[in-house]
Amino acid sequence: MRLKYVENGYEILEACQQIVTIRKASAEEVWSNLPTHQDLHLELGTGMGDFLFGMAEQYPNRFFVGFERDTKVLIRVAKKTEEFECMNYQFVHMDAGNALPHFPDHQIQGIYLNFSDPWPKNSHAKRRLTHHNFLREYQRLLALGGVLEMKTDNLGLFEYSLKQFQREEWILQRVERDLHQTELAEKNVETEYERKFRAKGQPIYFLRACPK
């Protein structure tokens, strides 16, 4: 679905306290602008924010940071923040790849990759968020006991990702080829895409992994 242009969109983002924009903080400054660094969890590519809002509500003692570079999407998110009472979250309007290298080592408890772009062409493999280059960065960021969780409807991306985790010698704690047929579904927080795919009867592939 193509989102319509919103007049004064950047002003809406700037006015939202729960969104960090490039004008508020450079890529190098994102970490220092987070209100807390305790029990920190990252979502890379938030979409409309349903997952991040749901996780923030379900786990009030954690702090969630969501990266999203699509301006039109974040304008929608900004309007949602007006109705959401929890404050243990922050959206960041930039590509995570620009900010994460400036985060310190081993400070993140959880990383979430939800329905990431599969980049199906082999020539674009390095753009996939589970390419081994990204996995090495996640390994640097994750604290002892920290985990990465991934959900996708794309079997090709899922199989590719499994191979990448195995290549980098991560420990695969859970691998599910139909998430909603497992006990994990009870506490699972859905994304907007996930609801659509499930309504069509498509299985949701899931994995949870941690560095060795």
mmCIF file of C-alpha atoms in Angstrom:
data_model
loop_
_atom_site.group_PDB
_atom_site.id
_atom_site.type_symbol
_atom_site.label_atom_id
_atom_site.label_comp_id
_atom_site.label_asym_id
_atom_site.label_seq_id
_atom_site.Cartn_x
_atom_site.Cartn_y
_atom_site.Cartn_z
ATOM 1 C CA MET A 1 0.000 0.000 0.000
ATOM 2 C CA ARG A 2 1.426 3.340 -1.075
ATOM 3 C CA LEU A 3 1.065 6.019 1.572
ATOM 4 C CA LYS A 4 -0.093 9.491 0.600
ATOM 5 C CA TYR A 5 2.083 12.558 0.918
ATOM 6 C CA VAL A 6 1.465 14.381 4.186
ATOM 7 C CA GLU A 7 1.900 18.141 4.226
ATOM 8 C CA ASN A 8 4.268 19.376 6.946
ATOM 9 C CA GLY A 9 5.405 15.794 7.503
ATOM 10 C CA TYR A 10 8.851 16.701 8.771
ATOM 11 C CA GLU A 11 7.367 19.210 11.181
ATOM 12 C CA ILE A 12 5.135 16.447 12.565
ATOM 13 C CA LEU A 13 8.172 14.254 13.171
ATOM 14 C CA GLU A 14 10.146 17.077 14.756
ATOM 15 C CA ALA A 15 7.299 17.832 17.151
ATOM 16 C CA CYS A 16 6.963 14.225 18.336
ATOM 17 C CA GLN A 17 8.940 13.632 21.536
ATOM 18 C CA GLN A 18 9.089 9.879 20.935
ATOM 19 C CA ILE A 19 10.833 10.195 17.560
ATOM 20 C CA VAL A 20 14.520 11.035 17.136
ATOM 21 C CA THR A 21 15.208 12.650 13.764
ATOM 22 C CA ILE A 22 18.489 13.516 12.100
ATOM 23 C CA ARG A 23 17.864 17.144 13.065
ATOM 24 C CA LYS A 24 17.603 16.190 16.729
ATOM 25 C CA ALA A 25 20.594 13.842 16.732
ATOM 26 C CA SER A 26 23.186 12.719 14.209
ATOM 27 C CA ALA A 27 23.919 9.031 13.706
ATOM 28 C CA GLU A 28 26.822 9.395 16.124
ATOM 29 C CA GLU A 29 24.573 10.971 18.773
ATOM 30 C CA VAL A 30 21.633 8.547 18.784
ATOM 31 C CA TRP A 31 23.020 6.451 21.631
ATOM 32 C CA SER A 32 23.694 9.412 23.912
ATOM 33 C CA ASN A 33 20.186 10.751 23.257
ATOM 34 C CA LEU A 34 18.429 7.606 24.459
ATOM 35 C CA PRO A 35 16.791 8.246 27.839
ATOM 36 C CA THR A 36 17.932 4.899 29.230
ATOM 37 C CA HIS A 37 20.459 2.222 28.366
ATOM 38 C CA GLN A 38 19.075 -0.461 30.686
ATOM 39 C CA ASP A 39 17.438 -3.602 29.271
ATOM 40 C CA LEU A 40 17.566 -2.081 25.806
ATOM 41 C CA HIS A 41 15.889 -3.782 22.832
ATOM 42 C CA LEU A 42 16.084 -2.826 19.147
ATOM 43 C CA GLU A 43 13.692 -3.346 16.253
ATOM 44 C CA LEU A 44 15.239 -2.769 12.832
ATOM 45 C CA GLY A 45 12.500 -1.593 10.493
ATOM 46 C CA THR A 46 9.386 -0.837 12.530
ATOM 47 C CA GLY A 47 6.803 -0.351 9.818
ATOM 48 C CA MET A 48 3.673 1.129 11.392
ATOM 49 C CA GLY A 49 5.021 0.424 14.859
ATOM 50 C CA ASP A 50 2.487 -2.195 15.979
ATOM 51 C CA PHE A 51 5.173 -4.598 17.196
ATOM 52 C CA LEU A 52 7.160 -1.979 19.087
ATOM 53 C CA PHE A 53 4.060 -0.498 20.717
ATOM 54 C CA GLY A 54 2.872 -3.972 21.687
ATOM 55 C CA MET A 55 6.220 -4.987 23.156
ATOM 56 C CA ALA A 56 6.522 -1.738 25.108
ATOM 57 C CA GLU A 57 3.106 -2.375 26.621
ATOM 58 C CA GLN A 58 3.794 -6.053 27.364
ATOM 59 C CA TYR A 59 7.228 -5.416 28.902
ATOM 60 C CA PRO A 60 7.116 -2.086 30.791
ATOM 61 C CA ASN A 61 10.512 -2.661 32.422
ATOM 62 C CA ARG A 62 12.291 -2.824 29.073
ATOM 63 C CA PHE A 63 13.136 0.060 26.744
ATOM 64 C CA PHE A 64 12.505 -0.377 23.020
ATOM 65 C CA VAL A 65 14.174 1.535 20.205
ATOM 66 C CA GLY A 66 12.818 1.177 16.693
ATOM 67 C CA PHE A 67 14.651 2.263 13.552
ATOM 68 C CA GLU A 68 12.593 3.253 10.510
ATOM 69 C CA ARG A 69 13.837 5.305 7.559
ATOM 70 C CA ASP A 70 10.527 5.723 5.691
ATOM 71 C CA THR A 71 9.271 9.239 6.416
ATOM 72 C CA LYS A 72 5.645 8.623 5.428
ATOM 73 C CA VAL A 73 5.465 5.549 7.646
ATOM 74 C CA LEU A 74 6.870 7.403 10.657
ATOM 75 C CA ILE A 75 4.387 10.227 10.210
ATOM 76 C CA ARG A 76 1.659 7.635 10.753
ATOM 77 C CA VAL A 77 3.571 6.336 13.759
ATOM 78 C CA ALA A 78 3.852 9.858 15.203
ATOM 79 C CA LYS A 79 0.069 10.140 15.239
ATOM 80 C CA LYS A 80 -0.203 6.779 17.028
ATOM 81 C CA THR A 81 2.103 7.957 19.806
ATOM 82 C CA GLU A 82 -0.524 10.519 20.811
ATOM 83 C CA GLU A 83 -2.856 7.683 21.870
ATOM 84 C CA PHE A 84 -0.240 5.429 23.475
ATOM 85 C CA GLU A 85 0.306 5.878 27.209
ATOM 86 C CA CYS A 86 3.555 3.917 27.694
ATOM 87 C CA MET A 87 6.780 5.895 27.439
ATOM 88 C CA ASN A 88 9.374 3.094 27.389
ATOM 89 C CA TYR A 89 10.106 3.393 23.687
ATOM 90 C CA GLN A 90 11.736 5.609 21.068
ATOM 91 C CA PHE A 91 11.577 5.643 17.279
ATOM 92 C CA VAL A 92 14.619 6.741 15.282
ATOM 93 C CA HIS A 93 14.161 8.207 11.812
ATOM 94 C CA MET A 94 17.247 6.881 10.059
ATOM 95 C CA ASP A 95 18.823 3.762 8.643
ATOM 96 C CA ALA A 96 19.976 1.596 11.545
ATOM 97 C CA GLY A 97 23.136 0.808 9.617
ATOM 98 C CA ASN A 98 24.274 4.399 10.092
ATOM 99 C CA ALA A 99 23.685 4.564 13.851
ATOM 100 C CA LEU A 100 24.480 1.098 15.196
ATOM 101 C CA PRO A 101 28.241 1.277 14.525
ATOM 102 C CA HIS A 102 28.327 4.098 17.084
ATOM 103 C CA PHE A 103 26.627 2.010 19.792
ATOM 104 C CA PRO A 104 28.956 0.539 22.444
ATOM 105 C CA ASP A 105 29.685 -3.174 22.640
ATOM 106 C CA HIS A 106 27.425 -5.655 24.422
ATOM 107 C CA GLN A 107 24.721 -3.276 25.637
ATOM 108 C CA ILE A 108 21.665 -4.679 23.819
ATOM 109 C CA GLN A 109 19.431 -7.388 25.270
ATOM 110 C CA GLY A 110 17.286 -8.066 22.215
ATOM 111 C CA ILE A 111 17.235 -7.424 18.463
ATOM 112 C CA TYR A 112 14.088 -7.963 16.377
ATOM 113 C CA LEU A 113 13.921 -8.394 12.608
ATOM 114 C CA ASN A 114 10.290 -8.468 11.516
ATOM 115 C CA PHE A 115 9.385 -9.087 7.877
ATOM 116 C CA SER A 116 12.548 -7.480 6.583
ATOM 117 C CA ASP A 117 13.016 -6.851 2.870
ATOM 118 C CA PRO A 118 14.173 -10.211 1.402
ATOM 119 C CA TRP A 119 16.240 -8.575 -1.350
ATOM 120 C CA PRO A 120 15.748 -11.640 -3.602
ATOM 121 C CA LYS A 121 18.465 -10.848 -6.157
ATOM 122 C CA ASN A 122 21.807 -12.475 -5.382
ATOM 123 C CA SER A 123 23.535 -9.209 -6.230
ATOM 124 C CA HIS A 124 21.663 -7.594 -3.326
ATOM 125 C CA ALA A 125 22.506 -10.258 -0.725
ATOM 126 C CA LYS A 126 24.635 -7.856 1.320
ATOM 127 C CA ARG A 127 21.555 -5.717 1.939
ATOM 128 C CA ARG A 128 19.708 -8.523 3.724
ATOM 129 C CA LEU A 129 19.589 -7.887 7.458
ATOM 130 C CA THR A 130 20.746 -11.441 8.118
ATOM 131 C CA HIS A 131 23.796 -11.254 5.851
ATOM 132 C CA HIS A 132 26.864 -12.327 7.813
ATOM 133 C CA ASN A 133 28.190 -8.761 7.885
ATOM 134 C CA PHE A 134 25.102 -7.696 9.839
ATOM 135 C CA LEU A 135 25.278 -10.755 12.085
ATOM 136 C CA ARG A 136 28.785 -9.788 13.138
ATOM 137 C CA GLU A 137 27.544 -6.324 14.086
ATOM 138 C CA TYR A 138 24.655 -7.810 16.065
ATOM 139 C CA GLN A 139 27.094 -10.093 17.855
ATOM 140 C CA ARG A 140 29.113 -7.048 18.889
ATOM 141 C CA LEU A 141 26.018 -5.269 20.162
ATOM 142 C CA LEU A 142 24.329 -8.073 22.078
ATOM 143 C CA ALA A 143 25.005 -8.417 25.790
ATOM 144 C CA LEU A 144 25.698 -11.763 27.411
ATOM 145 C CA GLY A 145 22.408 -13.644 27.276
ATOM 146 C CA GLY A 146 21.016 -11.318 24.607
ATOM 147 C CA VAL A 147 19.016 -12.794 21.729
ATOM 148 C CA LEU A 148 17.933 -12.005 18.199
ATOM 149 C CA GLU A 149 14.457 -12.906 16.981
ATOM 150 C CA MET A 150 13.360 -12.963 13.363
ATOM 151 C CA LYS A 151 9.928 -13.340 11.767
ATOM 152 C CA THR A 152 9.238 -13.557 8.048
ATOM 153 C CA ASP A 153 6.721 -14.918 5.566
ATOM 154 C CA ASN A 154 9.487 -15.451 3.004
ATOM 155 C CA LEU A 155 10.784 -19.029 3.013
ATOM 156 C CA GLY A 156 13.747 -18.151 0.803
ATOM 157 C CA LEU A 157 14.936 -15.470 3.207
ATOM 158 C CA PHE A 158 14.351 -17.790 6.146
ATOM 159 C CA GLU A 159 16.450 -20.599 4.674
ATOM 160 C CA TYR A 160 19.165 -18.130 3.702
ATOM 161 C CA SER A 161 19.163 -16.700 7.223
ATOM 162 C CA LEU A 162 19.503 -20.113 8.849
ATOM 163 C CA LYS A 163 22.607 -20.754 6.778
ATOM 164 C CA GLN A 164 24.062 -17.371 7.721
ATOM 165 C CA PHE A 165 23.528 -17.979 11.442
ATOM 166 C CA GLN A 166 25.116 -21.408 11.145
ATOM 167 C CA ARG A 167 28.028 -19.965 9.184
ATOM 168 C CA GLU A 168 28.696 -17.468 11.978
ATOM 169 C CA GLU A 169 28.279 -20.210 14.601
ATOM 170 C CA TRP A 170 25.306 -18.669 16.364
ATOM 171 C CA ILE A 171 23.228 -20.905 18.624
ATOM 172 C CA LEU A 172 19.756 -21.460 17.169
ATOM 173 C CA GLN A 173 17.494 -21.682 20.218
ATOM 174 C CA ARG A 174 14.192 -21.971 18.327
ATOM 175 C CA VAL A 175 13.399 -22.616 14.687
ATOM 176 C CA GLU A 176 9.700 -22.704 13.795
ATOM 177 C CA ARG A 177 8.167 -22.976 10.342
ATOM 178 C CA ASP A 178 4.667 -22.081 11.500
ATOM 179 C CA LEU A 179 4.907 -19.796 14.514
ATOM 180 C CA HIS A 180 1.176 -19.604 15.140
ATOM 181 C CA GLN A 181 0.900 -23.363 15.547
ATOM 182 C CA THR A 182 3.255 -23.299 18.555
ATOM 183 C CA GLU A 183 2.923 -22.210 22.183
ATOM 184 C CA LEU A 184 4.921 -19.092 21.265
ATOM 185 C CA ALA A 185 1.819 -17.659 19.613
ATOM 186 C CA GLU A 186 0.255 -16.919 23.004
ATOM 187 C CA LYS A 187 2.678 -14.095 23.827
ATOM 188 C CA ASN A 188 3.612 -13.237 20.260
ATOM 189 C CA VAL A 189 3.165 -9.565 19.362
ATOM 190 C CA GLU A 190 2.016 -9.258 15.769
ATOM 191 C CA THR A 191 3.029 -6.705 13.172
ATOM 192 C CA GLU A 192 0.580 -5.249 10.671
ATOM 193 C CA TYR A 193 2.105 -7.441 7.936
ATOM 194 C CA GLU A 194 1.864 -10.518 10.116
ATOM 195 C CA ARG A 195 -1.885 -10.107 10.573
ATOM 196 C CA LYS A 196 -2.381 -9.818 6.828
ATOM 197 C CA PHE A 197 -0.262 -12.867 6.040
ATOM 198 C CA ARG A 198 -1.936 -14.953 8.725
ATOM 199 C CA ALA A 199 -5.383 -13.965 7.444
ATOM 200 C CA LYS A 200 -4.349 -15.429 4.088
ATOM 201 C CA GLY A 201 -3.271 -18.661 5.745
ATOM 202 C CA GLN A 202 0.435 -18.106 5.143
ATOM 203 C CA PRO A 203 2.811 -19.640 7.711
ATOM 204 C CA ILE A 204 5.061 -17.294 9.671
ATOM 205 C CA TYR A 205 8.665 -18.467 9.941
ATOM 206 C CA PHE A 206 10.419 -17.719 13.216
ATOM 207 C CA LEU A 207 13.841 -18.132 14.736
ATOM 208 C CA ARG A 208 15.535 -17.125 17.953
ATOM 209 C CA ALA A 209 19.325 -17.136 18.089
ATOM 210 C CA CYS A 210 22.190 -15.939 20.233
ATOM 211 C CA PRO A 211 25.928 -15.595 19.619
ATOM 212 C CA LYS A 212 28.035 -18.556 20.677
#
